[in-house]
Coordinates of C-alpha atoms (C1' of nucleotides) in Angstrom, one line a residue:
Chain E
M139 CA 68.2 -78.2 17.5
R140 CA 65.9 -75.3 16.5
I141 CA 66.3 -71.9 14.4
V142 CA 65.3 -69.2 17.0
E143 CA 65.3 -66.4 14.6
S144 CA 62.3 -67.5 12.3
F145 CA 61.8 -65.8 8.9
P146 CA 65.5 -64.6 7.2
E147 CA 67.2 -67.7 6.8
H148 CA 66.2 -70.3 4.5
D149 CA 62.7 -69.6 3.4
L150 CA 61.4 -73.3 4.0
T151 CA 59.5 -71.7 6.6
A152 CA 55.2 -72.1 6.8
R153 CA 55.9 -68.3 7.2
A154 CA 57.7 -68.2 4.0
R155 CA 55.2 -70.6 2.5
L156 CA 52.1 -68.3 3.6
R157 CA 53.3 -64.6 1.7
N158 CA 54.4 -66.9 -1.2
A159 CA 50.6 -68.1 -1.8
A160 CA 49.5 -64.7 -0.9
I161 CA 51.8 -63.6 -3.9
E162 CA 49.9 -66.0 -6.0
I163 CA 46.6 -65.1 -4.9
F164 CA 46.9 -61.6 -5.1
A165 CA 48.7 -61.9 -8.7
A166 CA 46.0 -64.2 -9.7
S167 CA 43.3 -62.2 -8.4
G168 CA 44.3 -58.5 -7.2
F169 CA 44.8 -57.3 -4.4
N170 CA 41.1 -57.2 -3.0
A171 CA 42.0 -61.3 -2.9
S172 CA 40.3 -62.0 0.8
V173 CA 42.3 -63.7 3.1
R174 CA 40.6 -66.5 3.2
D175 CA 40.7 -67.2 -0.3
I176 CA 44.8 -66.9 0.5
A177 CA 44.9 -69.0 3.3
T178 CA 42.5 -72.2 1.9
H179 CA 45.1 -71.6 -1.3
A180 CA 48.2 -72.1 1.4
G181 CA 46.0 -74.8 2.7
V182 CA 45.4 -72.8 6.6
S183 CA 42.7 -71.3 8.5
A184 CA 42.3 -68.0 8.8
G185 CA 43.6 -67.2 12.0
L186 CA 47.3 -67.8 10.6
I187 CA 47.5 -65.5 8.7
T188 CA 46.3 -63.1 11.9
H189 CA 49.5 -64.9 13.7
H190 CA 51.6 -64.6 11.1
F191 CA 52.0 -61.4 9.6
G192 CA 49.5 -59.0 12.1
S193 CA 47.4 -57.8 9.6
K194 CA 46.6 -58.2 6.3
E195 CA 48.7 -54.5 5.8
N196 CA 51.6 -56.3 7.0
L197 CA 51.0 -59.4 5.0
R198 CA 50.6 -57.1 1.6
H199 CA 53.8 -55.0 2.2
E200 CA 56.2 -57.8 2.8
C201 CA 54.7 -59.9 -0.2
D202 CA 55.6 -56.4 -1.7
L203 CA 59.2 -56.9 -0.5
E204 CA 59.4 -60.6 -1.6
V205 CA 58.6 -59.7 -5.1
V206 CA 60.9 -57.0 -5.6
R207 CA 63.9 -58.9 -4.1
Q208 CA 62.5 -61.6 -7.0
Y209 CA 62.6 -59.3 -9.8
R210 CA 66.4 -57.3 -8.8
E211 CA 67.9 -61.3 -8.5
I212 CA 66.6 -62.3 -12.3
K213 CA 67.5 -58.6 -13.1
S214 CA 70.8 -59.1 -11.7
N215 CA 72.0 -61.7 -13.8
G216 CA 71.0 -59.5 -17.1
V217 CA 72.3 -56.5 -18.7
A218 CA 69.6 -53.2 -18.5
M219 CA 67.3 -53.1 -21.3
T220 CA 64.4 -51.5 -21.8
P221 CA 60.9 -52.1 -19.5
T222 CA 59.5 -53.8 -22.5
Q223 CA 62.4 -56.4 -23.1
S224 CA 62.5 -57.1 -19.2
I225 CA 58.7 -57.8 -19.3
A226 CA 59.1 -60.3 -22.7
I227 CA 62.5 -61.5 -21.0
I228 CA 61.0 -62.8 -17.5
S229 CA 56.9 -63.5 -18.9
E230 CA 59.1 -66.4 -20.9
T231 CA 60.1 -68.3 -18.3
N232 CA 56.3 -69.3 -16.7
E233 CA 58.1 -70.0 -13.0
Y234 CA 57.8 -66.1 -12.9
A235 CA 53.9 -66.2 -13.7
P236 CA 52.9 -65.1 -10.2
M237 CA 55.9 -62.2 -10.1
L238 CA 55.2 -60.8 -13.3
V239 CA 51.6 -60.3 -12.7
Y240 CA 52.1 -59.3 -8.7
I241 CA 54.1 -56.5 -10.6
L242 CA 52.4 -55.4 -13.1
R243 CA 49.5 -54.6 -11.0
S244 CA 51.9 -53.4 -8.7
V245 CA 52.5 -50.6 -11.2
K246 CA 48.7 -49.9 -12.1
D247 CA 47.7 -49.3 -8.9
G248 CA 50.4 -47.6 -7.4
G249 CA 51.5 -50.0 -4.4
L250 CA 54.9 -50.2 -3.5
A251 CA 56.2 -52.6 -5.2
G252 CA 55.6 -51.2 -8.2
R253 CA 56.4 -47.8 -7.9
E254 CA 59.9 -49.5 -6.9
I255 CA 60.2 -51.3 -10.1
L256 CA 59.7 -48.3 -12.3
E257 CA 61.5 -46.0 -10.1
H258 CA 64.9 -49.2 -11.2
M259 CA 64.2 -48.9 -14.8
I260 CA 63.7 -45.7 -14.9
E261 CA 67.3 -45.1 -13.3
E262 CA 68.6 -47.9 -15.3
A263 CA 67.3 -46.9 -18.5
I264 CA 69.2 -43.2 -17.6
V265 CA 72.4 -45.6 -18.0
F266 CA 71.5 -47.1 -20.4
S267 CA 70.9 -44.6 -22.4
E268 CA 74.0 -42.5 -21.4
E269 CA 76.2 -45.9 -22.3
G270 CA 74.4 -46.2 -25.8
V271 CA 75.1 -42.3 -26.5
A272 CA 78.7 -43.0 -25.6
T273 CA 79.0 -45.6 -28.5
G274 CA 76.6 -43.5 -30.3
V275 CA 73.8 -46.1 -30.6
V276 CA 71.7 -43.7 -29.1
R277 CA 70.8 -40.0 -30.2
P278 CA 71.3 -37.5 -27.3
S279 CA 68.6 -36.4 -25.8
R280 CA 67.4 -32.4 -24.7
D281 CA 66.6 -33.6 -21.4
P282 CA 68.5 -37.1 -20.3
A283 CA 66.0 -37.7 -17.5
S284 CA 63.2 -36.7 -18.9
R285 CA 63.2 -38.9 -22.1
A286 CA 64.0 -41.4 -19.6
R287 CA 61.0 -40.6 -17.6
Y288 CA 58.8 -40.5 -19.7
L289 CA 60.5 -43.6 -22.2
V290 CA 60.2 -46.3 -19.6
T291 CA 56.8 -44.9 -18.0
S292 CA 55.3 -44.5 -21.4
G293 CA 56.7 -48.4 -22.8
L294 CA 55.9 -49.9 -19.7
G295 CA 52.2 -48.0 -19.5
G296 CA 51.6 -49.1 -22.7
I297 CA 51.5 -52.3 -21.6
L298 CA 50.1 -52.3 -18.9
L299 CA 46.5 -50.5 -20.5
Q300 CA 47.1 -53.5 -23.9
L301 CA 47.0 -56.2 -20.9
S302 CA 43.9 -54.4 -19.4
L303 CA 42.5 -55.0 -22.8
R304 CA 43.1 -58.2 -24.1
A305 CA 43.8 -60.4 -19.9
E306 CA 40.5 -59.4 -17.9
L307 CA 43.0 -58.0 -15.4
D308 CA 40.4 -56.2 -13.3
I309 CA 37.3 -58.8 -13.5
G310 CA 37.6 -61.6 -11.4
K311 CA 40.2 -64.7 -11.1
L312 CA 43.3 -64.9 -13.6
D313 CA 44.4 -67.9 -15.1
L314 CA 49.0 -67.0 -14.4
S315 CA 49.8 -69.3 -17.4
E316 CA 48.0 -67.3 -19.8
I317 CA 49.6 -64.5 -18.7
G318 CA 53.0 -65.6 -20.8
P319 CA 51.8 -65.9 -24.1
I320 CA 49.6 -62.6 -24.0
V321 CA 52.4 -60.7 -22.8
R322 CA 54.1 -62.3 -25.7
G323 CA 51.0 -60.8 -27.8
I324 CA 51.4 -57.8 -26.7
V325 CA 55.5 -57.8 -27.2
D326 CA 55.0 -58.9 -31.0
D327 CA 52.1 -56.6 -32.2
V328 CA 54.7 -53.6 -30.9
T329 CA 57.5 -54.6 -31.3
L330 CA 57.6 -53.0 -35.2
P331 CA 56.1 -49.9 -34.1
T332 CA 58.4 -48.8 -31.8
L333 CA 61.2 -49.7 -33.4
E334 CA 59.3 -47.3 -36.4
V335 CA 59.1 -44.9 -33.9
Y336 CA 62.5 -45.2 -32.2
T337 CA 64.5 -45.0 -35.5
E338 CA 62.5 -42.5 -37.8
G339 CA 59.8 -40.7 -35.4
V340 CA 57.0 -39.8 -35.9
L341 CA 56.7 -36.4 -37.9
A342 CA 58.1 -35.3 -41.4
D343 CA 60.5 -32.6 -40.6
G344 CA 61.1 -30.3 -37.2
A345 CA 58.7 -28.3 -37.3
Y346 CA 57.0 -28.7 -34.1
L347 CA 59.9 -29.3 -32.5
D348 CA 61.6 -26.8 -33.2
E349 CA 58.6 -24.4 -32.9
Y350 CA 58.3 -25.7 -29.3
L351 CA 61.7 -25.0 -28.2
R352 CA 61.3 -21.2 -30.0
V353 CA 58.1 -20.6 -27.5
A354 CA 59.8 -22.4 -23.9
A355 CA 63.4 -20.4 -24.6
N356 CA 60.9 -17.2 -24.9
Q357 CA 58.8 -17.7 -21.9
N358 CA 61.5 -18.0 -19.5
G359 CA 59.0 -19.4 -16.5
Q360 CA 56.7 -20.6 -18.3
P361 CA 56.1 -23.3 -18.9
A362 CA 59.0 -25.3 -19.1
P363 CA 60.6 -24.5 -15.6
R364 CA 57.4 -24.8 -14.2
S365 CA 58.0 -28.8 -14.9
E366 CA 61.5 -28.5 -13.5
T367 CA 61.0 -27.8 -9.9
E368 CA 57.2 -30.1 -10.1
R369 CA 59.8 -32.5 -11.2
K370 CA 61.9 -32.4 -8.3
K371 CA 59.6 -33.0 -5.4
Chain X
M773 CA 1.4 -30.6 -17.0
R774 CA 4.1 -33.5 -16.1
I775 CA 7.2 -34.9 -18.4
V776 CA 5.9 -38.7 -19.6
E777 CA 8.8 -40.2 -19.7
S778 CA 11.3 -39.3 -17.6
F779 CA 15.7 -39.6 -18.6
P780 CA 16.2 -38.7 -22.1
E781 CA 14.8 -35.3 -22.5
H782 CA 15.7 -32.0 -19.9
D783 CA 18.4 -33.6 -18.0
L784 CA 17.2 -31.2 -14.6
T785 CA 15.5 -34.9 -13.3
A786 CA 16.2 -35.9 -9.9
R787 CA 17.2 -39.5 -11.9
A788 CA 20.1 -36.9 -13.8
R789 CA 21.2 -35.3 -10.5
L790 CA 21.7 -38.7 -9.2
R791 CA 23.6 -39.4 -11.8
N792 CA 25.8 -37.5 -11.9
A793 CA 26.5 -37.1 -8.6
A794 CA 27.8 -40.5 -8.7
I795 CA 29.7 -39.5 -11.2
E796 CA 31.5 -37.1 -9.6
I797 CA 31.9 -39.4 -6.2
F798 CA 33.5 -42.3 -8.5
A799 CA 35.7 -40.1 -9.8
A800 CA 36.8 -38.4 -6.5
S801 CA 36.6 -41.3 -4.2
G802 CA 37.3 -44.4 -7.4
F803 CA 34.7 -47.1 -8.1
N804 CA 34.3 -49.1 -5.1
A805 CA 33.0 -45.8 -3.8
S806 CA 30.1 -46.9 -2.1
V807 CA 26.2 -46.3 -3.1
R808 CA 25.7 -44.6 0.7
D809 CA 28.1 -41.4 -0.1
I810 CA 27.0 -41.2 -4.0
A811 CA 23.7 -41.0 -2.1
T812 CA 24.9 -38.8 0.7
H813 CA 26.3 -36.4 -1.8
A814 CA 23.1 -36.3 -3.5
G815 CA 21.6 -35.7 -0.4
V816 CA 18.9 -38.1 -0.4
S817 CA 18.6 -41.9 0.8
A818 CA 20.4 -44.7 -0.8
G819 CA 17.6 -46.8 -1.0
L820 CA 16.8 -44.0 -4.1
I821 CA 19.4 -45.1 -6.0
T822 CA 18.3 -48.8 -6.2
H823 CA 14.3 -47.3 -6.8
H824 CA 16.2 -45.7 -10.0
F825 CA 18.6 -47.1 -11.2
G826 CA 17.2 -50.5 -9.6
S827 CA 21.5 -52.1 -8.6
K828 CA 24.8 -50.2 -8.3
E829 CA 25.5 -52.1 -11.9
N830 CA 22.9 -50.5 -13.9
L831 CA 23.5 -46.6 -12.5
R832 CA 27.4 -46.8 -13.3
H833 CA 26.3 -48.3 -16.5
E834 CA 24.2 -45.0 -17.1
C835 CA 27.2 -42.7 -15.3
D836 CA 29.8 -44.4 -18.1
L837 CA 27.1 -44.0 -21.1
E838 CA 26.8 -40.2 -19.6
V839 CA 30.3 -39.2 -19.7
V840 CA 30.7 -41.1 -23.2
R841 CA 28.4 -38.5 -24.0
Q842 CA 30.2 -35.9 -22.4
Y843 CA 33.5 -36.7 -24.6
R844 CA 32.3 -37.0 -27.5
E845 CA 30.0 -33.6 -26.9
I846 CA 33.5 -31.6 -26.6
K847 CA 35.8 -33.8 -28.6
S848 CA 32.8 -33.2 -31.8
N849 CA 33.4 -29.5 -32.1
G850 CA 37.4 -29.8 -32.1
V851 CA 40.0 -31.9 -33.9
A852 CA 41.3 -35.1 -34.4
M853 CA 44.4 -34.9 -31.8
T854 CA 46.7 -37.2 -29.8
P855 CA 45.9 -38.3 -26.8
T856 CA 47.7 -36.2 -24.5
Q857 CA 46.6 -33.3 -26.0
S858 CA 42.7 -34.0 -25.9
I859 CA 44.1 -34.6 -22.4
A860 CA 46.0 -31.5 -22.1
I861 CA 42.7 -29.1 -23.3
I862 CA 40.4 -31.3 -21.4
S863 CA 41.4 -30.3 -18.6
E864 CA 42.2 -26.6 -19.0
T865 CA 37.9 -26.5 -18.0
N866 CA 37.8 -27.3 -14.2
E867 CA 34.0 -28.0 -15.1
Y868 CA 34.8 -30.8 -17.2
A869 CA 37.5 -32.4 -14.3
P870 CA 34.6 -35.5 -13.2
M871 CA 34.2 -36.7 -17.0
L872 CA 37.9 -36.2 -16.9
V873 CA 38.6 -38.2 -13.9
Y874 CA 36.5 -40.8 -14.7
I875 CA 37.6 -41.4 -18.1
L876 CA 41.0 -41.9 -17.0
R877 CA 39.7 -44.2 -14.1
S878 CA 37.5 -46.3 -16.5
V879 CA 40.3 -46.6 -18.6
K880 CA 42.4 -47.5 -16.2
D881 CA 40.6 -50.3 -15.2
G882 CA 39.3 -51.6 -18.1
G883 CA 35.4 -49.9 -17.8
L884 CA 32.8 -49.9 -20.7
A885 CA 33.7 -46.0 -20.7
G886 CA 37.0 -46.4 -21.7
R887 CA 37.4 -49.0 -23.0
E888 CA 35.0 -47.0 -26.1
I889 CA 36.4 -44.3 -26.2
L890 CA 40.3 -45.7 -26.4
E891 CA 38.8 -47.2 -29.4
H892 CA 37.8 -44.2 -29.7
M893 CA 40.9 -42.3 -29.3
I894 CA 42.6 -44.6 -32.0
E895 CA 40.3 -44.7 -34.8
E896 CA 41.3 -40.9 -34.6
A897 CA 44.7 -41.3 -34.4
I898 CA 44.7 -43.5 -37.5
V899 CA 42.8 -40.6 -39.5
F900 CA 44.7 -38.2 -38.3
S901 CA 47.4 -40.6 -39.5
E902 CA 46.5 -40.9 -42.8
E903 CA 45.7 -36.8 -43.4
G904 CA 49.0 -36.6 -41.6
V905 CA 51.1 -38.8 -44.6
A906 CA 48.9 -37.0 -46.8
T907 CA 49.7 -33.5 -46.4
G908 CA 53.7 -34.5 -45.5
V909 CA 53.4 -33.8 -42.1
V910 CA 53.8 -37.6 -41.0
R911 CA 55.9 -40.4 -42.1
P912 CA 54.6 -43.6 -43.6
S913 CA 53.9 -46.3 -41.7
R914 CA 54.9 -50.4 -42.7
D915 CA 51.4 -50.9 -40.2
P916 CA 49.7 -47.7 -40.0
A917 CA 46.9 -49.5 -38.0
S918 CA 49.7 -50.6 -35.7
R919 CA 51.0 -47.6 -35.0
A920 CA 48.2 -45.9 -34.4
R921 CA 47.4 -48.2 -31.5
Y922 CA 51.1 -48.2 -30.2
L923 CA 51.3 -44.5 -30.4
V924 CA 47.8 -44.1 -28.3
T925 CA 48.5 -46.7 -25.7
S926 CA 51.8 -45.6 -24.9
G927 CA 51.4 -42.1 -24.8
L928 CA 48.1 -42.1 -22.9
G929 CA 49.2 -45.4 -20.9
G930 CA 51.9 -43.1 -19.7
I931 CA 50.2 -40.5 -18.7
L932 CA 48.0 -42.4 -16.0
L933 CA 51.4 -44.3 -14.8
Q934 CA 52.3 -40.7 -14.2
L935 CA 48.7 -39.5 -12.6
S936 CA 49.7 -43.3 -10.1
L937 CA 52.6 -41.6 -8.8
R938 CA 51.3 -37.5 -8.5
A939 CA 48.0 -38.6 -8.0
E940 CA 47.3 -40.9 -5.2
L941 CA 44.2 -41.6 -7.6
D942 CA 44.0 -44.9 -5.2
I943 CA 44.4 -44.3 -1.5
G944 CA 41.4 -42.2 -0.6
K945 CA 39.7 -39.1 -2.1
L946 CA 40.7 -37.2 -4.5
D947 CA 40.0 -33.4 -4.7
L948 CA 38.6 -32.8 -8.3
S949 CA 40.4 -29.5 -8.7
E950 CA 43.8 -30.5 -8.3
I951 CA 43.3 -32.8 -10.9
G952 CA 43.5 -30.1 -13.8
P953 CA 47.7 -28.8 -12.3
I954 CA 48.5 -31.9 -12.2
V955 CA 47.7 -33.5 -15.8
R956 CA 49.0 -30.0 -16.9
G957 CA 52.1 -31.0 -14.8
I958 CA 52.5 -34.5 -16.5
V959 CA 51.5 -32.6 -20.4
D960 CA 54.7 -30.6 -19.9
D961 CA 56.9 -32.9 -18.4
V962 CA 56.1 -35.2 -21.4
T963 CA 56.1 -32.9 -24.3
L964 CA 59.7 -32.3 -25.3
P965 CA 60.6 -36.0 -25.1
T966 CA 57.7 -36.2 -26.8
L967 CA 58.6 -34.0 -29.8
E968 CA 61.8 -35.5 -29.4
V969 CA 61.2 -38.6 -29.8
Y970 CA 58.0 -38.1 -32.7
T971 CA 60.6 -35.5 -34.7
E972 CA 64.1 -37.6 -34.4
G973 CA 63.3 -41.3 -33.2
V974 CA 66.1 -42.5 -30.6
L975 CA 68.1 -45.0 -32.5
A976 CA 71.1 -43.4 -34.2
D977 CA 70.7 -45.6 -36.8
G978 CA 68.6 -48.2 -38.9
A979 CA 70.2 -51.0 -37.5
Y980 CA 67.8 -52.4 -35.1
L981 CA 65.1 -51.6 -37.4
D982 CA 66.7 -53.6 -40.6
E983 CA 67.6 -56.3 -38.4
Y984 CA 64.0 -56.5 -37.5
L985 CA 62.8 -56.5 -40.7
R986 CA 65.4 -59.2 -42.1
V987 CA 64.1 -61.3 -39.5
A988 CA 60.6 -60.8 -39.7
A989 CA 60.9 -62.0 -43.2
N990 CA 62.7 -64.2 -43.0
Q991 CA 60.6 -66.9 -40.6
N992 CA 56.7 -65.7 -42.5
G993 CA 54.7 -67.3 -40.0
Q994 CA 56.6 -66.3 -36.8
P995 CA 56.6 -63.8 -35.1
A996 CA 55.0 -60.8 -37.4
P997 CA 51.8 -62.8 -38.7
R998 CA 50.7 -64.2 -35.2
S999 CA 50.3 -60.3 -34.4
E1000 CA 48.4 -60.2 -37.3
T1001 CA 46.2 -62.9 -36.8
E1002 CA 45.8 -62.0 -32.8
R1003 CA 44.9 -58.1 -33.9
K1004 CA 42.0 -59.5 -35.8
K1005 CA 39.9 -60.9 -33.4
Chain T
dG39 C1' -13.1 -34.0 -1.5
dA40 C1' -11.9 -39.2 -2.1
dT41 C1' -8.1 -41.7 -4.8
dT42 C1' -4.3 -42.9 -6.9
dC43 C1' 0.3 -42.7 -8.1
dC44 C1' 4.7 -42.4 -7.1
dA45 C1' 9.3 -39.8 -5.3
dC46 C1' 11.5 -40.6 -1.3
dT47 C1' 13.3 -42.0 3.4
dA48 C1' 13.7 -45.5 7.1
dT49 C1' 15.1 -49.7 8.9
dA50 C1' 16.4 -53.8 8.3
dC51 C1' 17.8 -58.0 6.2
dG52 C1' 21.9 -61.4 3.9
dC53 C1' 26.2 -61.4 3.8
dA54 C1' 31.7 -61.0 2.7
dT55 C1' 35.3 -58.8 4.8
dG56 C1' 39.3 -58.2 8.4
dT57 C1' 40.0 -59.5 12.8
dT58 C1' 40.1 -61.3 17.8
dC59 C1' 40.2 -64.9 20.8
dA60 C1' 40.0 -69.6 23.6
dG61 C1' 41.8 -73.7 22.8
dC62 C1' 43.3 -78.1 21.6
dA63 C1' 47.2 -81.4 19.7
dG64 C1' 51.6 -82.6 19.6
dA65 C1' 56.8 -81.8 20.0
dT66 C1' 59.8 -79.5 23.8
dT67 C1' 62.0 -78.3 28.4
dA68 C1' 61.6 -80.3 33.1
Chain W
dT1370 C1' 56.2 -88.7 33.6
dA1371 C1' 54.8 -84.2 33.6
dA1372 C1' 54.6 -79.1 32.6
dT1373 C1' 55.0 -75.7 29.0
dC1374 C1' 55.4 -73.7 25.4
dT1375 C1' 53.9 -73.0 20.3
dG1376 C1' 51.6 -73.5 16.2
dC1377 C1' 47.2 -73.7 14.0
dT1378 C1' 42.9 -74.0 14.2
dG1379 C1' 37.4 -72.9 14.3
dA1380 C1' 34.2 -69.9 15.6
dA1381 C1' 33.1 -65.7 16.5
dC1382 C1' 32.5 -60.4 16.8
dA1383 C1' 32.3 -56.6 14.1
dT1384 C1' 31.7 -53.8 10.4
dG1385 C1' 30.4 -51.8 5.7
dC1386 C1' 28.1 -52.9 1.7
dG1387 C1' 24.4 -53.7 -2.2
dT1388 C1' 20.0 -54.1 -1.5
dA1389 C1' 14.7 -55.5 -0.5
dT1390 C1' 10.4 -54.0 1.8
dA1391 C1' 6.9 -51.6 4.1
dG1392 C1' 5.7 -46.6 4.9
dT1393 C1' 4.9 -42.0 4.2
dG1394 C1' 3.3 -37.6 2.4
dG1395 C1' 2.1 -34.9 -0.7
dA1396 C1' 0.6 -34.3 -6.0
dA1397 C1' -1.6 -35.5 -10.4
dT1398 C1' -6.4 -37.8 -11.6
dC1399 C1' -11.6 -38.2 -11.3

DNA sequence: GATTCCACTATACGCATGTTCAGCAGATTA
DNA sequence: TAATCTGCTGAACATGCGTATAGTGGAATC
């Protein structure tokens, strides 16, 4: 007996193995990796990729979907937390390394998977912040959505930047087994200053914030409202 | 009469015009732009680039040097400030758009110019923080160097991430005249949450920080000291 | 005025890429 | 057993890339 619908059910098909090989190569070598490299790594010929996926772009798209699915699956078991913590936890399981690096690369250059996961993290941060405010752990904000977006993008962006400096993400191949220690090193370095800033702030008093609020209140149309309209689209 | 040493003095030489065209194209289209595109934009043939610079890599290197030089020149007039403020100020002058985007792109993919400028910003943040502590504007930190690095990388990384989302930095050409408004929009959106976090923090009390300090003090060798040794290299 | 020099162009070479296509081997079907 | 189907291969094609090279025209030098 044979399975007619080839793809959605069990993922032991050659097609799925090909896609997983692609995820690994994309993670290790970046999204400019050649289809020949992917095919070689999967032990098949280059033409088979076109045969199964039609084009490299389609293959990339299916990798995106699969990676997002994996991420959601992992995340569904745990509680909502800060992106730094999520990355730290995921980086502890070596099996997740390809997915993790794929995601980081995708976030960095604005890929579909990266956008999706980033927005997911922001949504997560919003509810996490609301809950924290309700239980008295987190301070309320004048603009909770903006703060959530800021905290997520700066947290994740900072890690990405440090990763660019430590791992040579952009040049040549990357040994996926090295990514765990590197990420954990970054998280370690970042934890103390993050906690300091999150609990004590950086500025000694509220002069700058008060000044900004005063200016923003006076000019009702510049620049705070501009940022609001821009945020909507 | 003719100038023998062609390059360092006044920058009206064809070679310099070629390099400036390269900076503009790299900024508009990314570092994968072809030498033919650069040559066309400069109104010359592709072979001339090889003739003057030897290789595309060398051209890129000279662009890096020039952009860093321009950045230092602009910065030398002003006071040290946070990277977000620096970017905001530079983004207000349209003339600087190519340099600004070139820098942002270079930081994003770990280029020489990006690394140099990032380290420069961190050094700047350290002295700025020291001065602030001395005058009572900035709170002292348990690890000032780590905090400076954290603040710079998260600030700049966050802007880069938001830029990836708003401008299609990675796909196709970018209209350099649009970058000013986009960057200013990002800065506007980020200013309030930044000021909030910097003056009030995010967490309501010091429980998490105290807990971290207690754990770090107990295990003298893990993980805080690890991060110290890693930071040194 | 003849010669040398040099910025510059046009063409072409070698290479890597994504994709196409004719064909093959083995399982399935008749 | 014969026919069919299909996952798969190997070679080839078109394209875009960085670079090498031969050649040209006009200025500088003698």
